[in-house]
Coordinates of C-alpha atoms in Angstrom, one line a residue:
M1 CA -57.8 -93.2 94.9
V2 CA -61.1 -95.1 94.4
K3 CA -60.6 -97.9 92.0
F4 CA -62.6 -98.3 88.8
N5 CA -63.7 -101.9 89.8
E6 CA -65.3 -100.5 92.9
L7 CA -67.6 -98.4 90.7
K8 CA -68.0 -100.5 87.6
K9 CA -71.4 -101.9 88.7
D10 CA -72.8 -98.6 87.7
C11 CA -70.4 -98.0 84.8
S12 CA -71.8 -98.0 81.3
M13 CA -68.5 -97.8 79.4
K14 CA -68.9 -98.0 75.7
I15 CA -66.3 -99.6 73.4
E16 CA -66.4 -98.9 69.7
E17 CA -64.1 -100.6 67.1
V18 CA -62.7 -97.8 64.9
S19 CA -60.5 -100.0 62.6
S20 CA -59.0 -103.4 62.5
K21 CA -56.2 -104.3 60.0
G22 CA -54.1 -107.4 60.5
L23 CA -52.8 -107.3 64.0
S24 CA -53.4 -103.5 64.4
Q25 CA -56.6 -102.4 66.1
E26 CA -58.0 -99.0 67.0
L27 CA -60.8 -98.7 69.6
K28 CA -62.8 -95.7 71.0
V29 CA -63.8 -95.8 74.6
V30 CA -66.5 -93.6 76.1
I31 CA -66.8 -93.2 79.9
P32 CA -70.1 -91.5 80.9
A33 CA -69.8 -88.2 82.6
S34 CA -71.7 -89.5 85.5
D35 CA -69.1 -92.2 86.2
V36 CA -66.3 -89.7 86.0
E37 CA -68.2 -87.5 88.4
K38 CA -68.7 -90.3 90.9
R39 CA -65.0 -91.0 90.9
V40 CA -64.2 -87.3 91.4
D41 CA -66.7 -87.1 94.3
A42 CA -65.3 -90.3 95.9
Q43 CA -61.8 -88.9 95.7
I44 CA -62.8 -85.6 97.2
Q45 CA -64.4 -87.4 100.1
E46 CA -61.3 -89.4 100.5
I47 CA -59.1 -86.3 100.9
K48 CA -61.7 -84.3 102.8
A49 CA -60.6 -85.6 106.3
S50 CA -57.0 -84.4 105.8
I51 CA -57.7 -81.0 104.3
K52 CA -57.4 -78.0 106.7
M53 CA -59.0 -74.6 105.8
P54 CA -59.3 -71.5 108.0
G55 CA -62.7 -71.2 109.6
F56 CA -63.5 -75.0 109.2
R57 CA -62.9 -77.9 111.5
P58 CA -61.0 -80.9 110.0
G59 CA -63.3 -82.9 107.9
K60 CA -66.0 -80.2 107.9
V61 CA -64.9 -78.3 104.8
P62 CA -67.9 -78.2 102.3
T63 CA -67.5 -80.5 99.4
S64 CA -68.4 -77.7 96.9
L65 CA -65.5 -75.6 98.2
L66 CA -63.1 -78.5 98.0
K67 CA -64.1 -79.2 94.4
K68 CA -63.6 -75.6 93.5
Q69 CA -60.1 -75.5 95.0
Y70 CA -58.9 -79.0 94.2
G71 CA -61.2 -80.2 91.5
Q72 CA -58.8 -79.7 88.6
S73 CA -55.9 -81.6 90.2
V74 CA -58.3 -84.4 91.4
M75 CA -59.8 -84.6 87.9
G76 CA -56.4 -85.1 86.3
Q77 CA -55.6 -88.0 88.7
V78 CA -59.0 -89.5 88.1
L79 CA -58.8 -89.4 84.4
E80 CA -55.3 -90.9 84.4
E81 CA -56.4 -93.7 86.7
C82 CA -59.6 -94.1 84.7
V83 CA -57.7 -94.7 81.5
K84 CA -55.3 -97.1 83.1
E85 CA -58.0 -99.2 84.6
T86 CA -60.6 -99.1 81.9
S87 CA -58.1 -99.9 79.2
L88 CA -57.3 -103.1 81.0
E89 CA -61.0 -103.8 81.2
V90 CA -61.3 -103.2 77.5
F91 CA -58.6 -105.7 76.7
D92 CA -60.2 -108.2 79.0
K93 CA -63.7 -107.7 77.4
K94 CA -62.3 -107.9 73.8
G95 CA -59.9 -110.7 74.5
I96 CA -57.0 -108.5 73.4
K97 CA -53.4 -109.5 74.2
P98 CA -51.3 -106.4 73.5
A99 CA -48.0 -107.1 71.8
M100 CA -46.5 -103.8 73.1
Q101 CA -47.5 -100.8 75.1
P102 CA -50.7 -99.4 73.5
E103 CA -50.9 -95.9 72.2
I104 CA -53.6 -94.0 74.1
E105 CA -54.9 -90.6 73.2
V106 CA -57.6 -88.4 74.8
V107 CA -60.3 -87.6 72.1
H108 CA -62.6 -85.4 74.1
F109 CA -63.0 -84.2 77.6
A110 CA -65.0 -81.3 79.0
E111 CA -66.5 -80.9 82.5
G112 CA -70.0 -82.4 82.4
D113 CA -69.4 -84.3 79.1
D114 CA -68.6 -87.9 78.5
F115 CA -64.9 -88.7 78.6
T116 CA -63.6 -90.2 75.3
Y117 CA -60.2 -91.7 74.5
S118 CA -58.8 -93.9 71.8
I119 CA -56.6 -97.0 72.0
K120 CA -54.3 -98.0 69.1
V121 CA -52.8 -101.4 69.8
E122 CA -51.0 -104.3 68.1
V123 CA -52.2 -107.6 69.3
L124 CA -50.3 -110.9 69.6
P125 CA -51.1 -113.3 66.8
E126 CA -52.9 -116.6 67.2
I127 CA -50.2 -119.2 67.3
K128 CA -50.7 -122.8 66.5
I129 CA -48.1 -124.9 68.3
P130 CA -46.7 -127.5 66.0
D131 CA -46.2 -131.1 67.0
V132 CA -42.6 -131.0 68.0
S133 CA -42.4 -134.8 68.4
K134 CA -42.4 -135.0 64.6
L135 CA -39.3 -132.7 64.2
K136 CA -36.3 -134.6 62.9
L137 CA -32.9 -133.3 64.0
E138 CA -29.3 -134.5 63.6
R139 CA -26.9 -134.1 66.5
L140 CA -23.2 -134.1 65.6
V141 CA -21.2 -135.9 68.3
A142 CA -17.4 -135.8 68.3
K143 CA -15.3 -138.1 70.4
V144 CA -12.0 -136.7 71.7
D145 CA -9.2 -137.6 69.4
P146 CA -5.9 -138.3 71.3
K147 CA -4.2 -136.2 68.6
D148 CA -6.2 -133.2 69.7
V149 CA -5.1 -133.7 73.2
D150 CA -1.4 -134.0 72.2
K151 CA -1.8 -130.8 70.1
A152 CA -3.3 -129.0 73.1
V153 CA -0.4 -130.1 75.3
Q154 CA 2.1 -128.9 72.7
E155 CA 0.3 -125.5 72.4
L156 CA 0.5 -125.2 76.2
A157 CA 4.2 -125.9 76.1
E158 CA 4.7 -123.3 73.5
Q159 CA 2.8 -120.7 75.5
Q160 CA 4.9 -121.3 78.6
K161 CA 8.1 -119.3 79.0
R162 CA 11.1 -120.6 80.9
F163 CA 14.4 -118.8 81.1
K164 CA 17.9 -120.2 81.9
K165 CA 20.9 -118.2 83.1
A166 CA 23.1 -117.1 80.2
A167 CA 26.9 -116.6 80.2
K168 CA 28.0 -113.5 82.1
A169 CA 29.2 -111.8 78.9
T170 CA 25.9 -112.3 77.2
K171 CA 24.1 -109.1 76.1
A172 CA 20.4 -109.0 76.6
K173 CA 18.1 -108.7 73.6
L174 CA 14.4 -108.5 73.1
G175 CA 12.9 -111.8 74.1
D176 CA 15.5 -112.4 76.8
A177 CA 14.9 -111.8 80.5
V178 CA 16.9 -109.9 83.0
L179 CA 17.0 -110.4 86.7
I180 CA 17.1 -107.0 88.2
D181 CA 17.0 -104.8 91.3
F182 CA 15.5 -101.3 90.7
A183 CA 14.8 -98.2 92.6
G184 CA 12.8 -95.3 91.2
T185 CA 12.9 -91.6 92.2
R186 CA 11.0 -88.5 91.2
D187 CA 13.1 -85.3 91.5
G188 CA 15.5 -87.4 93.7
V189 CA 12.8 -88.6 96.0
P190 CA 11.7 -92.3 96.1
F191 CA 8.1 -92.9 95.4
E192 CA 5.8 -95.7 96.6
G193 CA 6.0 -98.9 94.6
G194 CA 9.0 -97.8 92.7
T195 CA 11.5 -100.4 94.1
G196 CA 11.9 -104.1 93.5
E197 CA 14.5 -106.8 94.0
D198 CA 15.2 -110.1 92.1
F199 CA 12.6 -109.2 89.5
E200 CA 12.6 -111.2 86.3
L201 CA 11.6 -108.9 83.5
E202 CA 11.2 -110.2 79.9
L203 CA 12.4 -107.6 77.5
G204 CA 9.6 -106.8 75.0
S205 CA 6.8 -108.0 77.2
N206 CA 5.6 -104.5 77.8
M207 CA 5.1 -105.3 81.5
F208 CA 6.7 -102.0 82.6
I209 CA 5.9 -98.5 81.5
P210 CA 6.8 -97.5 77.9
G211 CA 10.6 -97.0 77.4
F212 CA 11.8 -98.9 80.4
E213 CA 12.5 -102.3 78.8
E214 CA 14.0 -100.9 75.6
Q215 CA 16.7 -99.1 77.6
L216 CA 17.9 -102.5 79.1
V217 CA 18.6 -104.0 75.7
G218 CA 22.3 -104.7 75.5
V219 CA 23.0 -104.9 79.2
K220 CA 25.1 -107.7 80.7
A221 CA 25.3 -109.3 84.2
D222 CA 26.5 -106.8 86.9
D223 CA 25.8 -103.8 84.7
E224 CA 24.2 -100.8 86.3
R225 CA 21.9 -98.6 84.2
T226 CA 20.0 -95.4 84.8
V227 CA 16.6 -95.6 83.1
D228 CA 14.7 -92.3 82.4
V229 CA 11.0 -92.7 81.6
K230 CA 7.7 -90.9 81.8
F231 CA 4.5 -92.3 83.3
P232 CA 1.5 -92.3 80.9
D233 CA -0.9 -89.4 81.2
E234 CA -3.7 -91.8 81.9
Y235 CA -1.8 -93.7 84.6
H236 CA -4.1 -95.0 87.4
A237 CA -2.0 -93.3 90.2
P238 CA -2.8 -89.6 89.8
E239 CA 0.4 -88.5 91.6
L240 CA 2.5 -90.2 89.0
A241 CA 0.4 -89.7 85.8
G242 CA 2.5 -87.8 83.2
M243 CA 5.5 -87.5 85.6
A244 CA 9.2 -88.0 84.5
V245 CA 11.1 -90.4 86.8
E246 CA 14.4 -92.1 87.1
F247 CA 15.3 -95.7 87.9
K248 CA 18.6 -97.0 89.1
V249 CA 18.8 -100.6 87.8
L250 CA 21.3 -103.3 88.8
V251 CA 21.4 -106.3 86.3
K252 CA 22.1 -109.5 88.2
E253 CA 21.6 -112.0 85.4
V254 CA 20.8 -112.2 81.7
R255 CA 18.5 -115.1 81.0
Q256 CA 17.7 -116.7 77.7
P257 CA 14.5 -118.5 76.8
E258 CA 14.6 -122.3 76.5
K259 CA 12.2 -124.6 74.8
V260 CA 9.6 -126.0 77.2
K261 CA 9.1 -129.7 76.7
A262 CA 5.7 -131.4 77.1
D263 CA 6.6 -133.4 80.1
D264 CA 5.9 -133.9 83.8
Q265 CA 7.7 -130.7 84.6
L266 CA 5.4 -128.7 82.4
A267 CA 2.4 -130.3 84.2
K268 CA 3.9 -129.4 87.6
D269 CA 4.6 -125.8 86.5
L270 CA 0.8 -125.7 85.8
G271 CA 0.0 -127.1 89.2
V272 CA -0.8 -130.6 88.0
E273 CA 0.7 -133.9 89.3
D274 CA 2.2 -135.1 86.0
L275 CA 1.8 -135.2 82.2
K276 CA -0.8 -138.0 82.4
A277 CA -3.0 -135.9 84.7
L278 CA -2.6 -132.9 82.4
K279 CA -3.7 -134.8 79.4
K280 CA -6.7 -136.1 81.3
A281 CA -7.7 -132.6 82.2
L282 CA -7.3 -131.4 78.7
E283 CA -9.3 -134.3 77.4
E284 CA -12.2 -133.4 79.7
R285 CA -12.0 -129.8 78.7
I286 CA -12.0 -130.6 74.9
A287 CA -15.0 -132.9 75.5
Q288 CA -16.8 -130.1 77.3
E289 CA -16.0 -127.6 74.6
S290 CA -17.2 -130.1 71.9
E291 CA -20.4 -130.7 73.8
G292 CA -21.1 -127.0 73.9
V293 CA -20.5 -126.6 70.1
T294 CA -22.7 -129.7 69.5
K295 CA -25.5 -128.1 71.5
S296 CA -25.2 -124.7 69.7
I297 CA -25.4 -126.4 66.3
L298 CA -28.3 -128.5 67.3
K299 CA -30.2 -125.5 68.7
R300 CA -29.6 -123.6 65.5
Q301 CA -30.9 -126.6 63.5
L302 CA -34.0 -126.6 65.7
L303 CA -34.6 -122.9 65.2
D304 CA -34.3 -123.3 61.5
E305 CA -36.9 -126.1 61.5
L306 CA -39.3 -124.2 63.8
S307 CA -38.9 -121.2 61.5
K308 CA -40.3 -123.3 58.6
L309 CA -43.3 -124.1 60.7
A310 CA -43.9 -120.7 62.2
K311 CA -46.3 -119.3 59.6
F312 CA -48.1 -116.4 61.3
D313 CA -48.1 -112.6 61.1
V314 CA -45.9 -110.7 63.6
P315 CA -46.6 -107.3 65.1
A316 CA -44.8 -104.6 63.1
G317 CA -43.9 -102.7 66.2
M318 CA -42.0 -105.6 67.6
V319 CA -40.1 -106.1 64.3
K320 CA -39.3 -102.4 64.2
L321 CA -37.9 -102.6 67.8
E322 CA -35.8 -105.7 67.0
F323 CA -34.5 -104.1 63.8
A324 CA -33.4 -101.0 65.7
Q325 CA -31.5 -103.2 68.1
I326 CA -29.7 -105.0 65.3
W327 CA -28.9 -101.7 63.6
E328 CA -27.6 -100.2 66.9
R329 CA -25.3 -103.3 67.3
I330 CA -24.0 -102.9 63.8
K331 CA -23.2 -99.2 64.4
M332 CA -21.5 -99.8 67.7
D333 CA -19.4 -102.7 66.3
A334 CA -18.3 -100.6 63.3
I335 CA -17.4 -97.7 65.5
Q336 CA -15.6 -99.8 68.1
G337 CA -13.7 -101.6 65.3
G338 CA -12.5 -98.3 63.9
E339 CA -14.3 -98.9 60.6
A340 CA -16.6 -95.9 61.1
K341 CA -17.2 -92.8 63.1
P342 CA -20.4 -91.9 65.0
E343 CA -21.0 -89.0 62.5
D344 CA -21.0 -91.6 59.6
F345 CA -24.3 -92.9 60.9
E346 CA -25.9 -89.5 61.7
G347 CA -29.6 -89.5 60.7
M348 CA -29.5 -93.1 59.6
E349 CA -32.1 -95.5 61.0
G350 CA -30.8 -98.3 58.8
P351 CA -28.5 -99.1 55.9
A352 CA -29.0 -97.0 52.8
D353 CA -28.8 -100.0 50.5
K354 CA -32.4 -101.4 50.0
A355 CA -31.3 -105.0 49.7
E356 CA -29.2 -104.8 52.9
Y357 CA -32.1 -103.1 54.7
K358 CA -34.4 -105.9 53.7
E359 CA -31.9 -108.5 54.9
Y360 CA -31.8 -107.0 58.3
H361 CA -35.6 -106.6 58.4
D362 CA -36.1 -110.2 57.5
I363 CA -33.7 -111.2 60.3
A364 CA -35.6 -109.1 62.8
E365 CA -38.9 -110.6 61.7
R366 CA -37.5 -114.1 62.0
R367 CA -36.2 -113.4 65.5
V368 CA -39.6 -112.0 66.6
R369 CA -41.5 -114.9 65.1
L370 CA -39.3 -117.5 66.7
G371 CA -39.4 -115.6 70.0
L372 CA -43.2 -115.6 70.0
L373 CA -43.4 -119.3 69.1
L374 CA -40.9 -120.3 71.8
S375 CA -42.8 -118.2 74.3
E376 CA -46.1 -119.9 73.4
I377 CA -44.6 -123.4 73.7
G378 CA -43.0 -122.4 77.0
Q379 CA -46.3 -121.2 78.4
A380 CA -48.1 -124.3 77.2
E381 CA -45.5 -126.5 78.8
D382 CA -45.4 -124.4 82.0
V383 CA -41.6 -123.7 81.7
Q384 CA -40.4 -121.9 84.8
I385 CA -37.1 -120.3 85.8
A386 CA -35.9 -121.1 89.3
Q387 CA -34.3 -118.4 91.4
D388 CA -31.1 -120.4 91.7
E389 CA -30.9 -120.5 87.9
L390 CA -31.1 -116.7 87.8
N391 CA -28.5 -116.4 90.6
R392 CA -26.1 -118.5 88.7
R393 CA -26.4 -116.4 85.6
I394 CA -26.0 -113.2 87.6
M395 CA -22.9 -114.7 89.2
Q396 CA -21.5 -115.4 85.7
E397 CA -22.0 -111.7 84.9
A398 CA -20.5 -110.6 88.2
Q399 CA -17.4 -112.7 87.5
K400 CA -16.6 -110.4 84.6
Y401 CA -16.1 -107.6 87.2
P402 CA -13.7 -108.8 89.9
G403 CA -14.2 -107.0 93.2
Q404 CA -17.6 -105.5 92.0
E405 CA -19.7 -108.7 92.5
K406 CA -22.0 -107.1 95.1
E407 CA -22.6 -104.0 92.9
V408 CA -23.6 -106.3 89.9
F409 CA -26.0 -108.2 92.1
E410 CA -27.6 -105.0 93.3
Y411 CA -27.8 -103.7 89.7
F412 CA -29.9 -106.7 88.5
K413 CA -31.9 -106.6 91.7
K414 CA -33.0 -103.0 91.2
D415 CA -33.3 -102.9 87.4
Q416 CA -36.2 -105.0 86.2
N417 CA -35.3 -104.4 82.5
A418 CA -31.8 -105.8 83.1
M419 CA -33.3 -108.7 84.9
A420 CA -35.7 -109.4 82.1
Q421 CA -32.8 -109.4 79.6
L422 CA -31.0 -111.9 81.8
R423 CA -34.1 -114.1 82.0
A424 CA -34.8 -114.2 78.3
P425 CA -31.9 -116.4 77.1
I426 CA -32.3 -118.7 80.1
Y427 CA -36.0 -119.2 79.2
E428 CA -35.2 -119.7 75.5
E429 CA -32.6 -122.3 76.4
K430 CA -34.9 -124.2 78.6
V431 CA -37.7 -124.2 76.0
C432 CA -35.3 -125.4 73.3
D433 CA -34.0 -128.1 75.5
L434 CA -37.6 -129.3 76.2
I435 CA -38.4 -129.4 72.5
I436 CA -35.2 -131.3 71.7
S437 CA -36.1 -133.8 74.4
K438 CA -39.4 -134.5 72.5
A439 CA -38.0 -134.3 69.0
Q440 CA -36.6 -137.2 66.9
V441 CA -32.9 -136.7 67.3
K442 CA -30.4 -138.9 65.5
D443 CA -26.7 -138.8 66.6
K444 CA -24.1 -138.6 63.9
T445 CA -20.4 -139.1 64.6
A446 CA -18.2 -136.2 63.6
T447 CA -14.6 -135.0 64.0
R448 CA -13.7 -131.9 66.0
K449 CA -12.8 -130.3 62.6
Q450 CA -16.3 -130.9 61.3
L451 CA -17.7 -129.4 64.5
E452 CA -15.6 -126.3 64.0
D453 CA -16.6 -126.0 60.4
A454 CA -20.3 -126.3 61.3
I455 CA -20.1 -123.7 64.0
S456 CA -18.2 -121.3 61.7
K457 CA -20.9 -121.7 59.0
L458 CA -23.4 -120.4 61.5
D459 CA -21.6 -117.1 61.5
E460 CA -22.1 -116.8 57.7
D461 CA -25.9 -117.2 57.4
E462 CA -28.9 -115.0 57.9
A463 CA -28.9 -115.1 61.7
T464 CA -25.7 -113.1 61.9
P465 CA -26.2 -109.9 59.8
K466 CA -23.0 -108.4 58.4
P467 CA -22.9 -104.9 56.9
K468 CA -21.7 -104.9 53.3
K469 CA -20.7 -101.3 53.2
A470 CA -17.1 -100.5 53.9
A471 CA -17.9 -98.4 56.9
K472 CA -20.1 -101.1 58.4
K473 CA -18.3 -104.4 58.1
A474 CA -18.4 -105.5 61.7
A475 CA -20.7 -108.4 62.4
A476 CA -23.8 -107.7 64.4
K477 CA -23.0 -109.9 67.3
K478 CA -23.2 -108.7 70.9
A479 CA -19.9 -107.4 72.1
P480 CA -18.7 -109.0 75.3
A481 CA -18.8 -106.7 78.3
K482 CA -15.3 -105.4 79.1
K483 CA -13.8 -106.6 82.3
A484 CA -12.6 -104.1 84.8
E485 CA -8.8 -103.7 84.3
A486 CA -6.7 -104.8 87.1
K487 CA -4.3 -102.3 88.6
K488 CA -0.6 -103.0 88.4
A489 CA 2.3 -101.8 90.5
P490 CA 3.3 -98.2 89.7
A491 CA 6.4 -99.2 87.7
K492 CA 4.2 -101.4 85.5
K493 CA 1.5 -100.6 82.9
A494 CA -1.9 -100.0 84.2
A495 CA -3.3 -102.9 82.1
A496 CA -1.7 -106.1 81.1
K497 CA -2.0 -107.4 77.6
K498 CA -4.8 -109.8 77.0
A499 CA -3.6 -113.4 76.8
P500 CA -4.4 -115.3 73.5
A501 CA -7.7 -117.1 73.6
K502 CA -6.1 -120.5 73.3
K503 CA -4.5 -120.2 76.6
A504 CA -7.6 -120.2 78.7
P505 CA -9.0 -123.7 78.1
A506 CA -5.6 -125.3 78.8
K507 CA -5.0 -123.3 82.0
A508 CA -8.5 -123.9 83.2
A509 CA -8.1 -127.6 82.6
A510 CA -4.8 -127.7 84.5
K511 CA -6.5 -126.0 87.5
K512 CA -9.4 -128.4 87.3
A513 CA -7.0 -131.4 87.4
K514 CA -5.3 -129.9 90.5
K515 CA -8.7 -130.0 92.3

């Protein structure tokens, strides 16, 4: 295909402004018929050498015959390429920076006539970058209180479960553990994974398939029990899904829970040298968490201040797109939370309540305006994202899907939109960090409780829209991606219960101390 810039010396393209209102512009572009004809002729000559026709040697087919046979298809390609290339030339000549994909429509085309098309486009606004060195921000800084460390240790102790052997006559109850041997059969035939020895099973933990643990309530040491259960219909092993099976169980011991003390033994159980090392690890983790909260509060304060300074119009199309994303998030959260059904939102492009609609629209407009301002500052400061920064973020996403890391990397490598969504928060974070480094930031000592209260308050303001209707109460936050569920042994449930959120920091700290 011959490019427009190869012919533009002779091109007399005409550009006419049809309308201009705010950030919206409509232009009419006229390409002379002679220029279109030149492009068609050039393309015909380009394909001439490869066309074979009976009675003609390769490359000797008359141009008139080629135009008659292939003219229409070549014309279609030429016009498409012409619009693509000349529209970019129009934007360059007019100094237009499109905010979104322009709307292009053919106004007139007939063989031998000038080719006319229209461009409707929203342009990016002129943005004056404020003097960020004059921004005054307050950073809440919390030192780690020894009481918080002691509390974390105690919570860890309460989360740990340790059982001691009970008297032989003790009957097991929910909350106790039993040490068992078991052997499962289906129609009298053993099945893979259905046997185990010296297995400590906490009754009520729901570790095994439904009905198994309940049938062991009341057993004593040396008891033998036949347990009849049925595998769930959605069980991960197809050959066992929905099947009735029988387990022969020998109870070796009944064990009762004992209170776990916050001592060196607790630390060792968690893989740490002693209690002192555990406290040190927890102190570091709490400090790290507080630093993250501090940064989130400071960033939000920065965005609030920038929002006051960002006084420019924003493209309506960008706001509409952002609003649609907010509304989609609200719908999804409400449906996933069981507060609504998909049909409840049928035909709705936003909340019916006018005040609520305006609230979300204002939020969308704020986000777009701040995004444009941060982008402008980032470009002015030449903020760049290094490949290793992207790789680290991809790895964070990949860690959510154990065993599928390679597929996640390939997904982001192939999907440019997904990669762009990954880049956006990294870029925003770097720009915000840059602005904060130039702003007047005053540190203020705070307690951990004050930090927690401050971060909680952020969930109640305008940046986090919350539906007011009963069917739409879920907050419009992005739902975390679900991790792939780990497969368990056939005698156990396909998915283990999710551990309480408080466990994670302490366990991670313990592992860190071990290193």
